[in-house]
Amino acid sequence: MKKLSVLFFSLFMLFFTAYSYAGKKAPVVSSKVINVIIDGESFPGIRIYKMSGQTNYFSVREIAKIYNATLEWKPVSLHVTMHLNNKKIDIKANNAGVIFGKKLKKMSLPSKLIGNEIYIPPEILKSKEFAEITEADTVWNPSSSLLSIKHRANISAVRYFTKPGSTRVLIQLEEPLSYTVSKTSGSVVIKILKGKVQRDFLSVNNGIVKDIFYGTEGRSALVKINLQQTPKLVKILMLSKPYRISVYIKHSKNIDISTKKETVISLPEEYYTAPPEILKEVDLTLPEKYGEAQISEIINDENNKDLEKVPVAKFEDKNIIDDSFAIIDDTAEDVAPKQEKEKGPRYKCKKIIVLDAGHGGEDPGAVGPNGTKEKDINLEIVYELKTIFDNDDNYEIILTRKDDTFIPLAERTNIANECNADLFISVHCNASFDRGVNGFEIYFLSEKATDSEAAATAVLENSVLELERKTGKKSTSLQNVFWSLAITEYINECSELSGFISAETTNRLKIPNKGVKQAGFYVLRGAQMPSVLVESAFISNYAQEAKFSSKKFRVAVADSIYEGVVKYYASKNKKQNNK
Ligand SMILES: [Zn+2]
């Protein structure tokens, strides 16, 4: 094979040397070094060649170097093929036609064969076909002799959110990518395999995280989170729809965020000519532990072979939604943190409440004897609730669904986690095979149901999972890794909130108050904030199905929830002030 290549190359040189005499009609008049900036870094030694007739050309060999492409010379047919990203570009000498993949495009100027080199006009680099194959946007500015190349990022944003008890860093991906995590003293480094991101940094300085540097290093992207303080816990997980890596940093003590606004920063468009060098100092082969901090990570099993880190133990959890993901967690046994009191409400900053109208789309929920669908009632109650909350400046409301659409259970809490909500309230109508059963119930999450009735309610509400499985709408999100954590962390808050809401219903709804219960509701599992599920009344009961059709009743349900939330925060505030 080698001999054959040598033979070809010799033939090629011979041929081109011979040809160069014939090609004298289009010689290079002059050439000069240009500035090349690739993803913010300069790339030396590239020239622009001026041909007779004042036209500018690039050398194929130099261009291939810039884009990390390999060249395949075909001397007999006088053309060269650039291979990159599993795609190819065929350039034929002295021909204006260029084949991008399988698509022929005619340029206004032909490529030129001079000596043993093929020269191409800049318009090739500027074409959208070239951009598709190189997965980069190329801009050639002849007046400043600047060629800038920006590789299209598959990491679309790096953001962070600060709460008193935690900082969350979200790395948004355009496609699922596997990653590894390592600890160095004072930092957490996430290496995203095949990740591409424009090099930049975010200055955080919230007392826990100093800053976040990110950029592409070779075939991976690195995100380095520099810490100002040893966190209590660091949890990293991959989420979908959209794909994102969530880095949850639990503070060892609460921080004051009253003067700081939550920050959302997207990647800037500009190039950075003086990129930060700090990423290069990260030694991923020598991770070391810092303090008591722990890291757990979730990786895509399919890409296990790409991982540098050897998993310590497998964390088996039958509740993981998507079995195709493996969870590697060397600290699975003791991730559940000690309970921690969040700071009291600061009415200066709004509480974000996610209201979840249960069911929707092809999942009607329970259906009453007269055909009333639970999904419709839930949405109506949620809208009443939103109207009430919207009149109170202390709250900001986010709905998981605004209309009759199907949303997988896991996605509902995802929405709440994503916006760093303070409360998650799921609104439902209850149902029983016994048409006589009626009344109001409110639930919070527990592995064990309060009683058999509560267990039956949970079974009914979770039954949509079967539909999700059948229709392939099952969420691949892994957010319920936080489940055990959330149960222990927010159990007191959930219980208190449920109590306040339940108490408000007694006089307003004029139906039996069946009280606060616990059961294993799937929809509450992923919530990283206090969450409750309201079963406003039994749609299976004739009288209560009829009540749901009355706006007055729906408003009364909404009022009870609103008043319960207000009293819950007032109580929290009072406790905080008494300390
Ligand atoms: Zn329901």
XYZ file of C-alpha atoms and ligand atoms in Angstrom:
580
model
C 0.000 0.000 0.000
C 2.789 2.353 0.972
C 4.691 1.552 -2.189
C 1.628 2.264 -4.234
C 1.234 5.673 -2.596
C 4.861 6.519 -3.256
C 4.423 5.482 -6.851
C 1.324 7.604 -7.194
C 2.962 10.546 -5.540
C 5.994 10.317 -7.827
C 3.769 10.091 -10.852
C 1.782 12.986 -9.520
C 4.846 15.184 -9.001
C 6.151 14.270 -12.404
C 2.844 15.057 -13.954
C 2.442 18.362 -12.169
C 6.002 19.421 -12.846
C 5.335 18.781 -16.491
C 2.008 20.519 -16.261
C 3.385 23.596 -14.528
C 5.161 24.547 -17.719
C 1.913 24.316 -19.572
C 0.114 26.230 -16.813
C 2.213 29.341 -17.134
C -0.721 31.309 -18.454
C -2.066 31.699 -14.899
C 0.937 32.095 -12.643
C 0.922 33.447 -9.139
C 1.739 37.144 -9.389
C 2.276 37.654 -5.669
C 1.320 36.232 -2.303
C 1.051 37.529 1.234
C 0.459 36.136 4.702
C -3.054 36.693 6.004
C -4.581 36.650 9.482
C -6.538 33.530 10.244
C -8.679 33.393 13.362
C -10.184 30.009 14.184
C -12.674 30.016 17.039
C -10.931 32.977 18.557
C -7.374 31.742 18.147
C -4.958 32.823 15.478
C -3.573 30.296 13.045
C -0.268 31.259 11.409
C 1.313 30.703 8.027
C -1.606 30.971 5.623
C -1.236 33.048 2.477
C -3.464 34.560 -0.143
C -2.216 34.223 -3.714
C -2.814 36.888 -6.285
C -3.164 35.543 -9.796
C -2.820 37.414 -13.042
C -6.046 39.304 -13.546
C -5.943 40.452 -9.883
C -7.939 37.496 -8.604
C -7.232 36.114 -5.127
C -6.875 32.407 -4.453
C -6.131 30.085 -1.549
C -3.954 27.014 -1.692
C -5.898 23.790 -1.165
C -3.078 22.383 0.951
C -3.160 25.345 3.345
C -6.937 25.397 3.499
C -6.979 21.687 4.362
C -4.603 22.415 7.249
C -6.911 25.089 8.639
C -9.972 22.863 8.611
C -8.163 19.726 9.742
C -9.069 18.025 6.479
C -7.091 15.304 4.741
C -6.381 15.540 1.033
C -6.612 12.776 -1.497
C -4.862 13.664 -4.734
C -6.114 12.117 -7.949
C -3.501 13.104 -10.520
C -4.984 11.211 -13.428
C -8.352 12.933 -13.281
C -6.681 16.177 -12.134
C -8.638 16.631 -9.002
C -8.261 16.654 -5.251
C -10.708 15.482 -2.597
C -10.872 17.092 0.839
C -12.097 14.718 3.529
C -13.474 16.033 6.781
C -16.303 15.287 9.206
C -16.969 12.068 7.265
C -17.846 14.207 4.276
C -15.930 15.251 1.198
C -15.409 18.073 -1.247
C -14.159 17.306 -4.766
C -12.249 20.069 -6.501
C -11.252 19.629 -10.095
C -8.336 21.627 -11.403
C -9.095 24.363 -13.921
C -12.795 23.785 -13.463
C -15.425 26.005 -11.873
C -17.456 23.036 -10.690
C -17.026 21.863 -7.087
C -18.753 18.756 -5.748
C -19.824 19.173 -2.118
C -20.696 15.685 -0.963
C -22.728 14.671 -3.990
C -23.922 18.112 -4.950
C -22.271 19.933 -7.825
C -22.036 23.683 -7.527
C -20.627 25.990 -10.138
C -18.383 28.799 -8.913
C -17.831 31.986 -10.888
C -14.072 31.362 -11.029
C -12.341 28.070 -11.824
C -9.849 26.369 -9.530
C -6.312 26.651 -10.845
C -3.556 24.129 -11.105
C -0.165 25.790 -10.812
C 2.951 23.780 -10.224
C 1.941 20.925 -7.976
C -0.727 22.874 -6.196
C -4.405 23.485 -6.745
C -5.640 26.960 -5.885
C -9.242 27.746 -5.103
C -11.194 31.001 -5.171
C -12.421 32.389 -1.788
C -16.039 32.013 -2.899
C -15.752 28.257 -2.255
C -15.032 28.935 1.418
C -17.902 31.357 1.664
C -20.487 29.002 0.158
C -23.143 27.513 2.364
C -22.257 24.042 1.077
C -18.700 24.480 2.321
C -20.058 25.639 5.687
C -22.231 22.541 5.931
C -19.341 20.198 5.286
C -16.801 21.988 7.459
C -19.460 22.579 10.138
C -18.080 26.069 10.396
C -18.922 29.561 9.249
C -16.122 31.137 7.277
C -15.791 34.837 6.579
C -13.127 36.229 4.259
C -12.500 39.929 4.429
C -10.061 40.859 1.626
C -9.570 44.467 2.713
C -8.290 43.479 6.166
C -6.830 40.177 4.921
C -8.700 38.379 7.660
C -10.076 34.887 7.332
C -12.247 34.026 10.316
C -13.605 30.576 10.928
C -16.112 29.833 13.585
C -16.980 26.197 14.116
C -20.637 25.640 14.625
C -21.181 24.871 18.260
C -23.117 21.846 19.425
C -23.042 23.400 22.868
C -25.448 26.258 22.441
C -25.341 27.935 25.831
C -23.764 27.879 29.261
C -25.858 29.485 31.956
C -26.005 29.626 35.705
C -28.682 30.238 38.313
C -28.101 31.166 41.924
C -30.387 30.322 44.834
C -29.558 30.725 48.533
C -28.922 27.010 48.920
C -27.591 26.059 45.523
C -26.007 27.147 42.288
C -26.955 25.423 39.075
C -24.891 25.487 35.912
C -26.721 24.433 32.761
C -24.811 23.401 29.670
C -27.203 23.296 26.761
C -26.428 20.814 23.983
C -27.723 20.619 20.430
C -27.378 16.835 20.465
C -26.756 14.196 23.121
C -23.060 14.081 23.956
C -21.279 11.957 26.502
C -19.073 13.510 29.107
C -16.702 12.835 31.940
C -16.264 14.773 35.136
C -13.179 15.353 37.195
C -12.354 17.259 40.318
C -9.301 19.358 40.822
C -8.677 21.352 43.944
C -11.165 24.166 43.798
C -12.827 23.275 40.557
C -15.092 20.885 38.731
C -14.264 20.124 35.124
C -16.757 18.652 32.698
C -15.233 17.264 29.543
C -17.830 16.914 26.796
C -16.682 14.477 24.154
C -17.030 15.808 20.607
C -18.336 19.029 22.118
C -17.799 22.286 20.277
C -18.270 25.623 21.924
C -17.044 29.122 21.349
C -14.396 29.859 23.959
C -15.615 32.230 26.630
C -16.102 32.630 30.345
C -18.764 33.729 32.792
C -17.860 35.695 35.883
C -20.148 34.477 38.685
C -18.654 35.501 42.068
C -21.674 34.457 44.116
C -19.585 33.282 47.051
C -19.627 29.673 45.856
C -18.712 29.778 42.183
C -16.018 32.199 41.099
C -16.304 31.801 37.355
C -16.953 29.339 34.561
C -14.519 28.922 31.689
C -15.381 26.957 28.607
C -13.998 26.241 25.191
C -13.117 23.548 22.704
C -9.905 21.637 23.338
C -9.063 19.230 20.566
C -12.019 16.918 20.053
C -13.746 17.829 23.301
C -15.254 20.827 24.972
C -14.208 21.645 28.508
C -16.330 23.486 31.024
C -14.372 24.435 34.116
C -16.303 25.671 37.127
C -13.961 27.418 39.547
C -15.186 27.340 43.135
C -14.754 29.923 45.861
C -15.895 27.579 48.588
C -16.093 23.824 48.997
C -19.659 22.819 48.178
C -21.631 20.336 50.190
C -22.451 18.280 47.148
C -22.055 18.410 43.404
C -24.528 16.503 41.266
C -24.261 16.256 37.537
C -26.879 14.855 35.274
C -27.850 14.687 31.664
C -31.326 15.835 30.730
C -33.189 15.802 27.451
C -35.676 17.976 25.548
C -33.575 20.004 25.114
C -30.411 18.071 25.817
C -28.493 19.633 28.656
C -26.018 18.823 31.347
C -27.111 20.142 34.698
C -24.492 20.739 37.361
C -26.171 21.127 40.719
C -23.876 22.605 43.352
C -25.318 22.449 46.820
C -23.924 25.149 49.082
C -22.529 24.168 52.463
C -24.340 27.185 53.870
C -26.931 29.553 52.454
C -25.759 32.648 50.671
C -27.460 36.009 50.465
C -28.807 36.558 46.978
C -31.074 39.484 47.803
C -28.822 41.970 46.050
C -27.944 39.756 43.136
C -30.202 39.060 40.223
C -30.277 35.641 38.697
C -28.104 35.653 35.677
C -28.720 34.110 32.324
C -25.979 34.641 29.811
C -25.892 33.152 26.358
C -22.807 32.665 24.298
C -21.625 35.851 22.647
C -21.177 36.022 18.911
C -17.869 37.842 18.891
C -14.505 36.279 18.469
C -12.036 36.469 21.279
C -8.596 37.241 20.019
C -7.029 36.890 23.465
C -8.675 33.758 24.801
C -8.321 32.785 28.448
C -5.549 30.266 28.865
C -6.780 28.711 32.055
C -8.482 25.741 30.417
C -5.174 24.423 29.283
C -3.957 24.057 32.857
C -6.570 21.481 33.707
C -5.043 18.081 34.197
C -7.853 15.658 33.616
C -5.712 12.619 34.267
C -5.016 13.556 37.872
C -8.300 14.293 39.575
C -8.091 14.992 43.270
C -10.703 15.287 45.952
C -11.445 18.525 47.649
C -12.856 18.615 51.145
C -16.087 16.765 51.657
C -17.411 17.491 48.210
C -18.719 14.596 46.272
C -19.347 14.161 42.629
C -21.685 11.801 40.984
C -22.074 11.555 37.305
C -24.328 10.072 34.766
C -22.982 9.019 31.476
C -24.346 7.592 28.315
C -23.679 3.891 28.434
C -23.236 3.637 24.683
C -20.230 5.879 24.889
C -18.637 4.143 27.819
C -15.640 3.217 25.742
C -14.822 6.881 25.298
C -14.568 7.498 28.974
C -11.309 7.993 30.669
C -12.590 7.526 34.159
C -13.276 4.059 35.467
C -16.663 3.797 37.124
C -16.493 2.897 40.783
C -19.934 1.447 41.319
C -23.222 1.194 39.531
C -26.146 2.850 41.196
C -29.128 0.629 40.500
C -32.408 2.435 40.577
C -35.496 0.822 39.177
C -37.154 4.201 39.016
C -34.811 5.531 36.377
C -36.984 6.453 33.459
C -34.650 5.539 30.655
C -32.875 2.234 31.041
C -30.438 2.987 28.251
C -28.551 5.306 30.555
C -26.261 3.975 33.215
C -25.705 5.847 36.395
C -22.292 5.814 37.841
C -22.230 7.134 41.292
C -19.546 6.363 43.804
C -21.397 8.230 46.493
C -24.889 6.896 45.918
C -25.274 5.687 49.480
C -24.799 9.032 51.121
C -25.946 11.610 48.616
C -29.047 12.509 50.586
C -27.999 15.710 52.261
C -28.902 16.829 55.732
C -31.986 18.953 55.831
C -31.292 22.554 55.447
C -33.497 25.530 56.127
C -33.810 27.827 53.169
C -33.908 31.508 53.906
C -37.301 33.004 54.555
C -39.210 34.614 51.749
C -37.819 37.823 50.445
C -40.753 39.545 48.952
C -38.355 41.732 47.055
C -37.773 38.835 44.690
C -40.722 36.990 43.255
C -41.482 33.397 44.096
C -41.691 31.302 40.985
C -44.557 28.843 41.119
C -45.032 26.206 38.477
C -48.670 25.189 38.077
C -49.206 21.835 36.455
C -52.604 21.017 34.991
C -52.641 17.219 35.179
C -53.006 15.076 32.033
C -53.779 16.565 28.588
C -53.818 15.583 24.928
C -54.451 11.871 24.432
C -54.447 11.394 28.209
C -57.869 12.582 29.429
C -57.226 11.597 33.046
C -60.295 10.386 34.911
C -63.636 10.697 33.117
C -66.813 11.477 35.061
C -70.096 9.538 34.737
C -71.416 12.327 32.493
C -68.279 12.410 30.365
C -66.453 15.345 31.992
C -62.754 14.954 31.343
C -60.329 15.550 34.171
C -57.757 17.171 31.848
C -60.200 19.978 30.957
C -61.165 20.702 34.568
C -57.521 20.694 35.677
C -56.640 23.270 33.034
C -59.590 25.469 33.969
C -58.623 25.416 37.656
C -55.011 26.186 36.795
C -56.117 29.210 34.755
C -58.257 30.454 37.653
C -55.237 30.017 39.892
C -52.969 31.861 37.492
C -55.407 34.777 37.363
C -55.351 35.055 41.155
C -51.562 34.768 41.425
C -51.056 37.246 38.587
C -52.680 39.905 40.758
C -50.055 39.362 43.450
C -46.654 40.900 42.755
C -44.918 38.404 45.002
C -45.392 35.555 42.582
C -44.520 34.625 39.084
C -46.505 31.810 37.505
C -45.313 29.310 34.947
C -47.662 26.717 33.449
C -46.496 23.274 32.352
C -49.216 23.294 29.714
C -51.329 26.142 28.406
C -53.674 24.043 26.302
C -54.813 20.510 25.619
C -51.391 18.994 24.950
C -49.751 15.837 26.143
C -46.693 16.296 28.333
C -44.829 13.298 29.793
C -44.866 13.237 33.585
C -41.129 13.664 33.916
C -41.121 16.722 31.674
C -43.484 18.544 34.004
C -41.043 18.756 36.880
C -38.250 19.340 34.380
C -39.943 22.602 33.529
C -39.981 23.559 37.201
C -36.347 22.574 37.731
C -35.263 24.415 34.642
C -36.707 27.721 35.789
C -35.504 27.184 39.349
C -39.067 27.321 40.633
C -39.826 27.710 44.326
C -42.951 25.539 44.313
C -44.478 22.923 42.037
C -48.235 22.405 42.302
C -49.914 19.702 40.256
C -53.689 20.054 39.942
C -55.922 16.994 39.476
C -59.415 15.616 39.994
C -59.753 12.457 42.022
C -61.576 9.307 40.970
C -62.753 6.130 42.612
C -64.607 3.040 41.456
C -66.936 3.726 44.340
C -69.156 6.536 43.023
C -70.026 7.453 46.586
C -66.516 8.525 47.549
C -66.064 12.303 47.553
C -64.011 15.108 49.056
C -60.773 17.072 48.798
C -57.316 15.552 49.195
C -53.808 16.914 48.913
C -50.717 14.789 48.489
C -47.003 15.032 48.739
C -44.460 12.497 47.657
C -43.501 9.442 49.603
C -42.382 5.969 48.694
C -45.044 4.506 50.946
C -48.682 5.486 50.598
C -50.589 6.727 53.641
C -53.321 4.111 53.089
C -54.719 1.835 50.388
C -56.951 4.620 49.080
C -53.932 6.897 48.648
C -52.056 4.084 46.923
C -54.986 3.584 44.534
C -55.019 7.292 43.689
C -51.309 7.192 42.886
C -51.778 4.113 40.691
C -54.483 5.935 38.770
C -52.447 9.108 38.316
C -49.344 7.157 37.323
C -51.207 5.048 34.762
C -50.298 7.512 32.011
C -46.787 6.048 32.120
C -48.146 3.059 30.223
C -49.425 5.420 27.520
C -46.067 7.208 27.443
C -44.373 3.858 26.911
C -46.764 2.770 24.162
C -46.642 6.023 22.241
C -42.902 6.418 22.618
C -43.466 9.722 24.354
C -41.653 8.486 27.385
C -39.242 11.106 28.539
C -35.602 10.158 28.537
C -34.906 12.624 31.268
C -33.071 11.366 34.271
C -34.183 13.989 36.653
C -35.605 11.603 39.206
C -32.111 10.738 40.260
C -32.882 13.612 42.560
C -35.892 11.813 43.834
C -34.482 10.442 47.065
C -32.691 13.698 47.607
C -35.819 15.766 47.084
C -37.992 13.632 49.352
C -35.726 14.063 52.333
C -34.836 17.640 51.608
C -38.301 19.086 51.137
C -40.487 16.753 53.158
C -41.119 19.354 55.874
C -41.936 22.075 53.363
C -44.255 19.757 51.411
C -46.029 18.751 54.569
C -46.461 22.343 55.747
C -47.640 23.593 52.367
C -50.141 20.724 52.100
C -51.424 21.520 55.574
C -52.014 25.185 54.768
C -53.784 24.443 51.488
C -55.882 21.694 53.027
C -56.992 23.976 55.865
C -58.136 26.621 53.379
C -60.470 24.224 51.571
C -62.628 23.334 54.560
C -64.740 26.482 54.490
C -64.420 27.281 50.819
C -65.260 24.037 49.043
C -68.066 22.764 51.249
C -67.115 19.173 50.507
C -65.511 16.700 52.936
C -61.849 17.426 53.628
C -60.038 14.122 53.425
C -56.823 15.776 54.535
C -53.129 15.542 53.713
C -51.832 12.242 52.399
C -48.674 10.788 50.964
C -48.151 8.452 48.017
C -45.722 7.696 45.212
C -46.820 10.120 42.512
C -44.529 9.914 39.558
C -45.113 13.504 38.500
C -43.657 14.817 41.773
C -40.551 12.677 41.681
C -38.186 14.933 39.856
C -39.078 18.166 41.627
C -36.111 19.887 43.190
C -38.360 22.142 45.227
C -41.354 21.605 47.525
C -44.104 20.012 45.454
C -47.681 18.952 46.094
C -50.479 17.293 44.159
C -53.999 18.580 44.668
C -56.949 16.222 44.141
C -59.617 18.897 44.171
C -62.705 16.636 44.245
C -63.967 13.298 42.903
C -64.952 13.554 39.267
C -66.291 9.990 39.600
C -68.968 11.266 41.966
C -72.128 12.623 40.256
C -72.529 15.587 42.578
C -68.888 16.600 42.424
C -68.664 16.159 38.668
C -71.520 18.650 38.485
C -69.684 21.012 40.870
C -66.696 21.131 38.524
C -68.872 22.649 35.822
C -69.451 25.654 38.071
C -66.921 28.462 37.793
C -67.633 29.347 41.405
C -66.385 25.953 42.564
C -63.279 26.075 40.381
C -62.469 29.550 41.702
C -62.973 28.254 45.256
C -60.429 25.477 44.622
C -58.010 28.029 43.178
C -58.573 30.410 46.095
C -57.813 27.645 48.585
C -54.526 26.842 46.906
C -53.533 30.501 46.630
C -54.380 31.272 50.266
C -52.533 28.135 51.354
C -49.403 29.248 49.498
C -49.593 32.766 50.955
C -49.982 31.402 54.507
C -47.183 28.921 53.941
C -44.768 31.716 53.023
C -46.003 33.931 55.843
C -45.307 31.108 58.289
C -41.858 30.476 56.839
C -41.084 34.155 57.082
C -42.205 34.298 60.701
C -40.064 31.293 61.641
C -37.083 32.888 59.976
C -37.556 36.162 61.837
C -37.909 34.375 65.171
C -34.519 32.765 64.821
Zn -55.155 13.166 37.548
